[in-house]
mmCIF file with all atom_site columns, C-alpha atoms in Angstrom:
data_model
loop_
_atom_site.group_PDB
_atom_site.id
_atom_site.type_symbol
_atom_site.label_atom_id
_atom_site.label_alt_id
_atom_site.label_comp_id
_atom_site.label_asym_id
_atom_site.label_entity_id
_atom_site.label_seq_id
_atom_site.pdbx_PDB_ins_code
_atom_site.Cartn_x
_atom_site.Cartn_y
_atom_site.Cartn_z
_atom_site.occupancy
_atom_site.B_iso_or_equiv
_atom_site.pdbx_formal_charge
_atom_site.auth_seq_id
_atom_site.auth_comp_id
_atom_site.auth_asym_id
_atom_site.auth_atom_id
_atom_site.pdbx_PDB_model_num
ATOM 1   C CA . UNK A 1 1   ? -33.338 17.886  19.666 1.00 63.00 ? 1   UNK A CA 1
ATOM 2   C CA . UNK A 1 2   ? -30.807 18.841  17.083 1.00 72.00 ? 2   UNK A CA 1
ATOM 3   C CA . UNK A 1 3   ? -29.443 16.505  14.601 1.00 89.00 ? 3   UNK A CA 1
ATOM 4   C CA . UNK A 1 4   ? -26.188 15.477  15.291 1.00 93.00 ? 4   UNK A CA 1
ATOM 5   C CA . UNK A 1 5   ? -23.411 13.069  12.980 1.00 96.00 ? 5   UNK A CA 1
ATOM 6   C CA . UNK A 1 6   ? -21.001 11.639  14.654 1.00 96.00 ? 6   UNK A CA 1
ATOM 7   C CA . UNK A 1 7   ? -17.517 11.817  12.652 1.00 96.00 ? 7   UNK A CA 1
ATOM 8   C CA . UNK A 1 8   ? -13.363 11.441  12.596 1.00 96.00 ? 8   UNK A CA 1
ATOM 9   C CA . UNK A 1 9   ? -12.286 14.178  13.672 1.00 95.00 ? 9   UNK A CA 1
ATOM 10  C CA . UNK A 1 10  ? -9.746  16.408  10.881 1.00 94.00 ? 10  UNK A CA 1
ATOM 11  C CA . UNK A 1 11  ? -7.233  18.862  11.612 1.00 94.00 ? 11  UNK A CA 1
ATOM 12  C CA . UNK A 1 12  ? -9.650  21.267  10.355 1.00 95.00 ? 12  UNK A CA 1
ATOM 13  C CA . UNK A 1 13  ? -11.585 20.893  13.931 1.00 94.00 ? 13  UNK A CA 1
ATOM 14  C CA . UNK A 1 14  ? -8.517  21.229  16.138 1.00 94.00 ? 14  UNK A CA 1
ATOM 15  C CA . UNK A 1 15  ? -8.999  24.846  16.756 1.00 93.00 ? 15  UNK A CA 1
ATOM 16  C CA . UNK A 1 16  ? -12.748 24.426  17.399 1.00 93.00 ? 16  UNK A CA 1
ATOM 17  C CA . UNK A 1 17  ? -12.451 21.815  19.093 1.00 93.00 ? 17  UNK A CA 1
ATOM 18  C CA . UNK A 1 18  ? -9.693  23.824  21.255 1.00 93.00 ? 18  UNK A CA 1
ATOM 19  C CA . UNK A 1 19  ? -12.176 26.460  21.538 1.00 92.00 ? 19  UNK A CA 1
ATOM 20  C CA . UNK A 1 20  ? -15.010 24.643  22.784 1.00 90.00 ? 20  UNK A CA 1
ATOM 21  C CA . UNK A 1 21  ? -12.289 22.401  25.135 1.00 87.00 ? 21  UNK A CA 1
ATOM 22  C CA . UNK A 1 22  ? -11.463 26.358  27.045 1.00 87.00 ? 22  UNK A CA 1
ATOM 23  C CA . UNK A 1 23  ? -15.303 26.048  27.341 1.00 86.00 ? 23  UNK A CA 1
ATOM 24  C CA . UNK A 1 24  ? -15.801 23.068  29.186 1.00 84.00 ? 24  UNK A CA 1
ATOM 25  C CA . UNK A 1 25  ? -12.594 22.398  30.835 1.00 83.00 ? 25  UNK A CA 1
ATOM 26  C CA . UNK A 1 26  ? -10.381 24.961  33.377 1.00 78.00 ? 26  UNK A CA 1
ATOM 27  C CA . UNK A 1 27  ? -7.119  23.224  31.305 1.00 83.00 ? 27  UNK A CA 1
ATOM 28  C CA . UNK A 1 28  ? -8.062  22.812  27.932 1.00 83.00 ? 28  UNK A CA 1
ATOM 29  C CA . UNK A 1 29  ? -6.139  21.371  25.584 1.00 88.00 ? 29  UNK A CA 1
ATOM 30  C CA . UNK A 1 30  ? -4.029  24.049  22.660 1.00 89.00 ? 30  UNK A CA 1
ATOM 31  C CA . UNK A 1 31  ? -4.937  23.756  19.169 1.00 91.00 ? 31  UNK A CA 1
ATOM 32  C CA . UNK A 1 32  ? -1.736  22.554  18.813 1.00 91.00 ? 32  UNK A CA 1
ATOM 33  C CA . UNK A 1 33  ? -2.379  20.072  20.836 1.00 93.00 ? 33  UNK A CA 1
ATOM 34  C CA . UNK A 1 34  ? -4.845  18.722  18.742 1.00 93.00 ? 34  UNK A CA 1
ATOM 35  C CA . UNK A 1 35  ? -3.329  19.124  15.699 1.00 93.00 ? 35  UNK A CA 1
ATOM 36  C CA . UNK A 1 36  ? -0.328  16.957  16.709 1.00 93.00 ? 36  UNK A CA 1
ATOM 37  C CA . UNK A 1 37  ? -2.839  14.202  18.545 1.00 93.00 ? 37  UNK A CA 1
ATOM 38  C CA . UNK A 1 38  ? -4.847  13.995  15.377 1.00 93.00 ? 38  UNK A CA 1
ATOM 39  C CA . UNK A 1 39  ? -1.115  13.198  13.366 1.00 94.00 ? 39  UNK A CA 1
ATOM 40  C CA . UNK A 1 40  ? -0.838  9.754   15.753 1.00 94.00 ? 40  UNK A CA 1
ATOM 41  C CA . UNK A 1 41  ? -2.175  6.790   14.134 1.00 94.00 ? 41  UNK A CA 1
ATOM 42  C CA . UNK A 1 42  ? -3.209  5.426   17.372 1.00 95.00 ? 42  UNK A CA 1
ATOM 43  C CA . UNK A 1 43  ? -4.973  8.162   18.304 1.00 96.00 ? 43  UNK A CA 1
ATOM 44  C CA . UNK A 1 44  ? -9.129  7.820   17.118 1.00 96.00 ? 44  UNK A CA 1
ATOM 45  C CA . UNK A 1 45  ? -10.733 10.969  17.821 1.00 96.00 ? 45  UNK A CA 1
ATOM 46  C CA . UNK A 1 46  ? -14.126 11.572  17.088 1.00 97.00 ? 46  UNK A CA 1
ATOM 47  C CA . UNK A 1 47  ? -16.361 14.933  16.489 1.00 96.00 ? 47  UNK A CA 1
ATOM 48  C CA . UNK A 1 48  ? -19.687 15.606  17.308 1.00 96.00 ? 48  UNK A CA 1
ATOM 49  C CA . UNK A 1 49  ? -21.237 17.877  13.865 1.00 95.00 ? 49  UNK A CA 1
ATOM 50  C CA . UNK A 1 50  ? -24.883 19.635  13.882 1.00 92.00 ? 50  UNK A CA 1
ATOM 51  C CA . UNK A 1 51  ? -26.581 19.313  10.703 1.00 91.00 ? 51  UNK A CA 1
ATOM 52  C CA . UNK A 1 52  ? -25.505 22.861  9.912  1.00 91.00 ? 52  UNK A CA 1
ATOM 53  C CA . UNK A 1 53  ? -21.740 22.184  10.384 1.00 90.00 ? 53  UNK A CA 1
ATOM 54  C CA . UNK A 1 54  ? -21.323 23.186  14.210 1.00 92.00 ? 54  UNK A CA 1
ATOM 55  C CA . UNK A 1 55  ? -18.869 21.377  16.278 1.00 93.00 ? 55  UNK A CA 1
ATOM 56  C CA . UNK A 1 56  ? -21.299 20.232  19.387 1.00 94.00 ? 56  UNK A CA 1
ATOM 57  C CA . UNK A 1 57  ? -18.812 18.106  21.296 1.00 94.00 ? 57  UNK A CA 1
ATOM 58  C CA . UNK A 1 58  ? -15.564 16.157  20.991 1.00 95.00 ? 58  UNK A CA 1
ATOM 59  C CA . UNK A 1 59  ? -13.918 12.941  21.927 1.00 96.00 ? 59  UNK A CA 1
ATOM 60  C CA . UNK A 1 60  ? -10.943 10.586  21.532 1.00 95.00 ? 60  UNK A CA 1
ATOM 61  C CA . UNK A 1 61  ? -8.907  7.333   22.695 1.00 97.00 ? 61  UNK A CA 1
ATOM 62  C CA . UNK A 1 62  ? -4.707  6.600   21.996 1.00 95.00 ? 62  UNK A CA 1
ATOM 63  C CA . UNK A 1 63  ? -4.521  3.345   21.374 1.00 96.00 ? 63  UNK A CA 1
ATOM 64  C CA . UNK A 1 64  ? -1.584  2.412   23.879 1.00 95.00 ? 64  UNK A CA 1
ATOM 65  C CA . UNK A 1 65  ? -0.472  -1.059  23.266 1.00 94.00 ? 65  UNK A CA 1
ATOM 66  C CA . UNK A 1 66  ? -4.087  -2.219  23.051 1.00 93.00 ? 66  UNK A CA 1
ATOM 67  C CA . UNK A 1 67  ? -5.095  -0.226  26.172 1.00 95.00 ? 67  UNK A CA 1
ATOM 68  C CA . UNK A 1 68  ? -7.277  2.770   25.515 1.00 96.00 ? 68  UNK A CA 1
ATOM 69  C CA . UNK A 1 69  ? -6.634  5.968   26.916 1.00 96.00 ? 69  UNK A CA 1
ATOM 70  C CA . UNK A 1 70  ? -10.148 7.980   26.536 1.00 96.00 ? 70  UNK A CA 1
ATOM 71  C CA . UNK A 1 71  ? -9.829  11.816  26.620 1.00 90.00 ? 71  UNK A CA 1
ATOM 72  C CA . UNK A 1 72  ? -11.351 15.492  25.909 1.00 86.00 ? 72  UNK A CA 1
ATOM 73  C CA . UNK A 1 73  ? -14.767 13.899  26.212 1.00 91.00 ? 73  UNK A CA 1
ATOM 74  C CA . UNK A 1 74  ? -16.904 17.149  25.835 1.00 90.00 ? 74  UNK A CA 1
ATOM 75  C CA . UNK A 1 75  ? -20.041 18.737  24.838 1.00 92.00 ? 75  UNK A CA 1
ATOM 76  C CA . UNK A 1 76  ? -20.901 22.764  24.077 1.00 90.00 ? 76  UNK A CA 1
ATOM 77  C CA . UNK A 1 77  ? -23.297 24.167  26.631 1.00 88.00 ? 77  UNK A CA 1
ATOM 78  C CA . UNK A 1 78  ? -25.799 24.823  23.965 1.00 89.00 ? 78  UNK A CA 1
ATOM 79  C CA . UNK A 1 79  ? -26.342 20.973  23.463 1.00 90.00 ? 79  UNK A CA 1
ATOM 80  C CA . UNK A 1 80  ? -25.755 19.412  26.950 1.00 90.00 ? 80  UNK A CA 1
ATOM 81  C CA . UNK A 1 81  ? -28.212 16.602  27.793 1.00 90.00 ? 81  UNK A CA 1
ATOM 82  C CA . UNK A 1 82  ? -28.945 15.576  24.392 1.00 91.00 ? 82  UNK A CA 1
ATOM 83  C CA . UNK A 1 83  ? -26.922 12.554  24.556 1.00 92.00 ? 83  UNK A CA 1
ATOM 84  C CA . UNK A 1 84  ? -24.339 13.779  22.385 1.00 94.00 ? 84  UNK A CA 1
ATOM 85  C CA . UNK A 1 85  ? -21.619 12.245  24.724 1.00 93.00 ? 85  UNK A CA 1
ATOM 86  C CA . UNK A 1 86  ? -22.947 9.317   25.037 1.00 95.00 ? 86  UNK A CA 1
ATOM 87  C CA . UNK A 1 87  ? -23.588 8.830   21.429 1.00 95.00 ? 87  UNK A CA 1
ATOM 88  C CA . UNK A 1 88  ? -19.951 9.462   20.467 1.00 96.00 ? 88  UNK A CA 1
ATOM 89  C CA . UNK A 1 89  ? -18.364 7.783   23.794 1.00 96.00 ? 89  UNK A CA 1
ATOM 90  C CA . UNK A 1 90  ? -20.506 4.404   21.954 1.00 96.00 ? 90  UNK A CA 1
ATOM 91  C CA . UNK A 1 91  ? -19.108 5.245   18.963 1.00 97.00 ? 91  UNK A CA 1
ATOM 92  C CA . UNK A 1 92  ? -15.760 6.072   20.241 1.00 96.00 ? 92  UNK A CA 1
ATOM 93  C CA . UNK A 1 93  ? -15.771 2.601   22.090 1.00 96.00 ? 93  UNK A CA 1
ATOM 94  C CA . UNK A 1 94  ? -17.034 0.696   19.213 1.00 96.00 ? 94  UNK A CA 1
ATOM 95  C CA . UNK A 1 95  ? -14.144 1.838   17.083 1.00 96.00 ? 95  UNK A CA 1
ATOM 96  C CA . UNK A 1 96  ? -11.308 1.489   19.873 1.00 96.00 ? 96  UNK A CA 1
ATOM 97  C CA . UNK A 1 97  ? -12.790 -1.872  20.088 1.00 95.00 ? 97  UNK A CA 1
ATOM 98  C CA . UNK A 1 98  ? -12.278 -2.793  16.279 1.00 94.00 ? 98  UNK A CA 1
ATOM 99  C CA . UNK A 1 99  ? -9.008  -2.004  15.981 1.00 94.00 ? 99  UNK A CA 1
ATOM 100 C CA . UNK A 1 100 ? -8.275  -4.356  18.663 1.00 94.00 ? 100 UNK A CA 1
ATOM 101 C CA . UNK A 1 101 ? -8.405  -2.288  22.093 1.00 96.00 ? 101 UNK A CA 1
ATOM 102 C CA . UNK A 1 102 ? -9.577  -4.876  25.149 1.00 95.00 ? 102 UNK A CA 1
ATOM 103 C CA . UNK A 1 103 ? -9.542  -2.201  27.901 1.00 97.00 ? 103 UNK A CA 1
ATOM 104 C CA . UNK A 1 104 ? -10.108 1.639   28.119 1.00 97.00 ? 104 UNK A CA 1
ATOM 105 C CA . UNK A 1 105 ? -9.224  3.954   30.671 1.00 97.00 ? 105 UNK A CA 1
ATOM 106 C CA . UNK A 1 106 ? -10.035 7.892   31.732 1.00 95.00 ? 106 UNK A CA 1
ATOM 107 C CA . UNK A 1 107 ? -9.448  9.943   34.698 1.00 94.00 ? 107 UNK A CA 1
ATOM 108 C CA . UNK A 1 108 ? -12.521 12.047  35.910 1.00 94.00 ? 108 UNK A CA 1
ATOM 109 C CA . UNK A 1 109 ? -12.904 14.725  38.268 1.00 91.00 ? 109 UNK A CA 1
ATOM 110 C CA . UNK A 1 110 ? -14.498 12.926  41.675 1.00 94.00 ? 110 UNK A CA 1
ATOM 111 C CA . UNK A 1 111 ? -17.228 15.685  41.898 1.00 93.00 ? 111 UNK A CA 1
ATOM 112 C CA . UNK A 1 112 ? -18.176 14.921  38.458 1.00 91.00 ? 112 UNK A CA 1
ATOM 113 C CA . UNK A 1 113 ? -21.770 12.990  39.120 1.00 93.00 ? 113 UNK A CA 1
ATOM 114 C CA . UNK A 1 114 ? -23.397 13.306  35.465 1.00 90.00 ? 114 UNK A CA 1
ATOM 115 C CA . UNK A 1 115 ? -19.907 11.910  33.826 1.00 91.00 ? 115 UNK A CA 1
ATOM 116 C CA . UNK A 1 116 ? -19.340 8.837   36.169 1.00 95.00 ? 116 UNK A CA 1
ATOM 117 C CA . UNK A 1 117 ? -23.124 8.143   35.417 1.00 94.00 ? 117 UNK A CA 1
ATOM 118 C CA . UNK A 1 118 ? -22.847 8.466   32.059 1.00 94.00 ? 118 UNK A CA 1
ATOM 119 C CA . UNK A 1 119 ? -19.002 6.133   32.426 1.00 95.00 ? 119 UNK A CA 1
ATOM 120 C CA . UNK A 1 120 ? -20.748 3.764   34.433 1.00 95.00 ? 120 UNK A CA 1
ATOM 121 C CA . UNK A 1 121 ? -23.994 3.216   31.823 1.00 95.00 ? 121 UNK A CA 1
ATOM 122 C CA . UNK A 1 122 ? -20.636 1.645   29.618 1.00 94.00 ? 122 UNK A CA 1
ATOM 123 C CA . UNK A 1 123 ? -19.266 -0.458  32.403 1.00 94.00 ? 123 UNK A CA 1
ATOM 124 C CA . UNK A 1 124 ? -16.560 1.941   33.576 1.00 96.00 ? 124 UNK A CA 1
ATOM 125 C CA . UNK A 1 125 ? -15.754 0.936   37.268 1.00 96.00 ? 125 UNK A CA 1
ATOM 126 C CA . UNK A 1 126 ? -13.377 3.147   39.330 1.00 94.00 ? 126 UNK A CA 1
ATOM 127 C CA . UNK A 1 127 ? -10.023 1.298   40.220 1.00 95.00 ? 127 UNK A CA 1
ATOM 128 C CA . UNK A 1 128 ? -7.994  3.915   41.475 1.00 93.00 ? 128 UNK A CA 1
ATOM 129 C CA . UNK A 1 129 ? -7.536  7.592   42.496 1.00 95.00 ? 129 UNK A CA 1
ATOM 130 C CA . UNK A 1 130 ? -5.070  10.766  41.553 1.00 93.00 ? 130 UNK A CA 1
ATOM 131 C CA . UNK A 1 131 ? -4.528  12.849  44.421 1.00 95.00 ? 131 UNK A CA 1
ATOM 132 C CA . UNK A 1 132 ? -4.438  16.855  43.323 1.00 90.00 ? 132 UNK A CA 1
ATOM 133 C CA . UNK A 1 133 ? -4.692  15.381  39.408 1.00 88.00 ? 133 UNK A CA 1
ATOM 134 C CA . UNK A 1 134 ? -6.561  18.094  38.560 1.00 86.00 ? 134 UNK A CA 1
ATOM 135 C CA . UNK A 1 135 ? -6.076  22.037  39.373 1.00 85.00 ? 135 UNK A CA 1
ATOM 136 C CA . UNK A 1 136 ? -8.402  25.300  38.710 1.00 84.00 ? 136 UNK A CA 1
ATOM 137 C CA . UNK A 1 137 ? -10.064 23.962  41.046 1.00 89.00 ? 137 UNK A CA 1
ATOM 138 C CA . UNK A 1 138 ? -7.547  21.644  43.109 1.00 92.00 ? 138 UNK A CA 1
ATOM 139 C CA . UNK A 1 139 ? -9.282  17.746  42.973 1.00 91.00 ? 139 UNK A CA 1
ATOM 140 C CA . UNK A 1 140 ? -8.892  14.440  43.095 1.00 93.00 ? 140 UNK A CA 1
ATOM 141 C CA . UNK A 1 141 ? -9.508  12.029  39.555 1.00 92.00 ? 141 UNK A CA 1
ATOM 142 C CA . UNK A 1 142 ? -11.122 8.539   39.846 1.00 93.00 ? 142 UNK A CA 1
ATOM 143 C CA . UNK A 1 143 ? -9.284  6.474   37.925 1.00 96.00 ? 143 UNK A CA 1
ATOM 144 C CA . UNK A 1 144 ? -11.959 4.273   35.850 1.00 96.00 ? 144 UNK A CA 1
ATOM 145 C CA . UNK A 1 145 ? -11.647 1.248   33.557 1.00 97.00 ? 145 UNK A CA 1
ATOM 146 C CA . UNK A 1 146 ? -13.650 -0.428  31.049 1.00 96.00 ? 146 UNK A CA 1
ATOM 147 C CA . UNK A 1 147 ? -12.355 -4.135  30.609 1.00 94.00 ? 147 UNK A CA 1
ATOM 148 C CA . UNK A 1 148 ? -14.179 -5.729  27.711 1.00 88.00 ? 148 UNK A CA 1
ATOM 149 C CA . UNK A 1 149 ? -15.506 -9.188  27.625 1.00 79.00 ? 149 UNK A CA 1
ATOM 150 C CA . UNK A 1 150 ? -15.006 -11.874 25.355 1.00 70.00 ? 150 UNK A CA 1
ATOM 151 C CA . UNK A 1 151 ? -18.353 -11.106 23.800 1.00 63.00 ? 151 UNK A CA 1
ATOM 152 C CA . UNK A 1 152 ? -16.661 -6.932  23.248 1.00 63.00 ? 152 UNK A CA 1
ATOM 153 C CA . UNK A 1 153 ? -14.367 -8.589  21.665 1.00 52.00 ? 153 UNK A CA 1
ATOM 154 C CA . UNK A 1 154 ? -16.310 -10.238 18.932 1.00 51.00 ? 154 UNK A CA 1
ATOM 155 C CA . UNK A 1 155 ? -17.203 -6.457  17.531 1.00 49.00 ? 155 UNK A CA 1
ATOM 156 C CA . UNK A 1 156 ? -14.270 -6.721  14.988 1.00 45.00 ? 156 UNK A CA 1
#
């Protein structure tokens, strides 16, 4: 199992982190992109770093009015089922939850077993669907939501 820190993300990473997004996803987010995301001060985005420097995987949440928007939750193929998402999606939720977020939100492609799993193992329930949301292939997203308790909200 490889060492992994779990970090802010910098605009350093955003063409990395574009790189490995073209990896994992049919629409993958620019470096651009990125760049301009990692400029919002509501955005938290968080990188996944091997002890040798590697980007593994990548994460992040706007901050919408104190609803979180979770996105570009992903993981290189060379360190899949380490936990890597799940460490930085608790990390990434423990930070949203600081600065005051009391619900979080992410769409997820339907056929996507091992993420609801892992969405679920937070308390991410589905509440709603996208027809066609997502294309390369053509599918439907679940809509999921994480509402936090009173107890959540006693991180900060």
């Amino acid at each position: 199992m490889t060492e992994i820190k779990i970090r802010r993300m910098t605009p350093k990473d955003a063409s990395v982190a574009a790189a490995l997004e073209r990896e994992c996803f049919s629409e993958a987010w620019s470096e651009n992109a990125y760049l301009s995301t990692l400029m919002n001060e509501d955005a938290i985005y968080l990188a996944a770093e091997t002890e040798s420097g590697e980007l593994a995987g990548v994460c992040g949440v706007l901050d919408i009015l104190g609803e979180g928007d979770i996105s570009n939750v992903a993981v290189a193929a060379a360190f899949r089922r380490q936990k890597i998402a799940e460490r930085m999606l608790a990390e990434l939720l423990k930070r949203g939850k600081e600065r005051g977020i009391t619900a979080f939100t992410l769409e997820v492609r339907a056929s996507n077993r091992a993420a609801i799993r892992l969405y679920e193992k937070f308390g991410f329930v589905p509440e709603g669907r996208r027809k066609n949301f997502y294309t390369k292939p053509v599918e439907d997203a679940l809509i999921l939501w994480h509402r936090c308790t009173e107890s959540d909200r006693s991180v900060r």
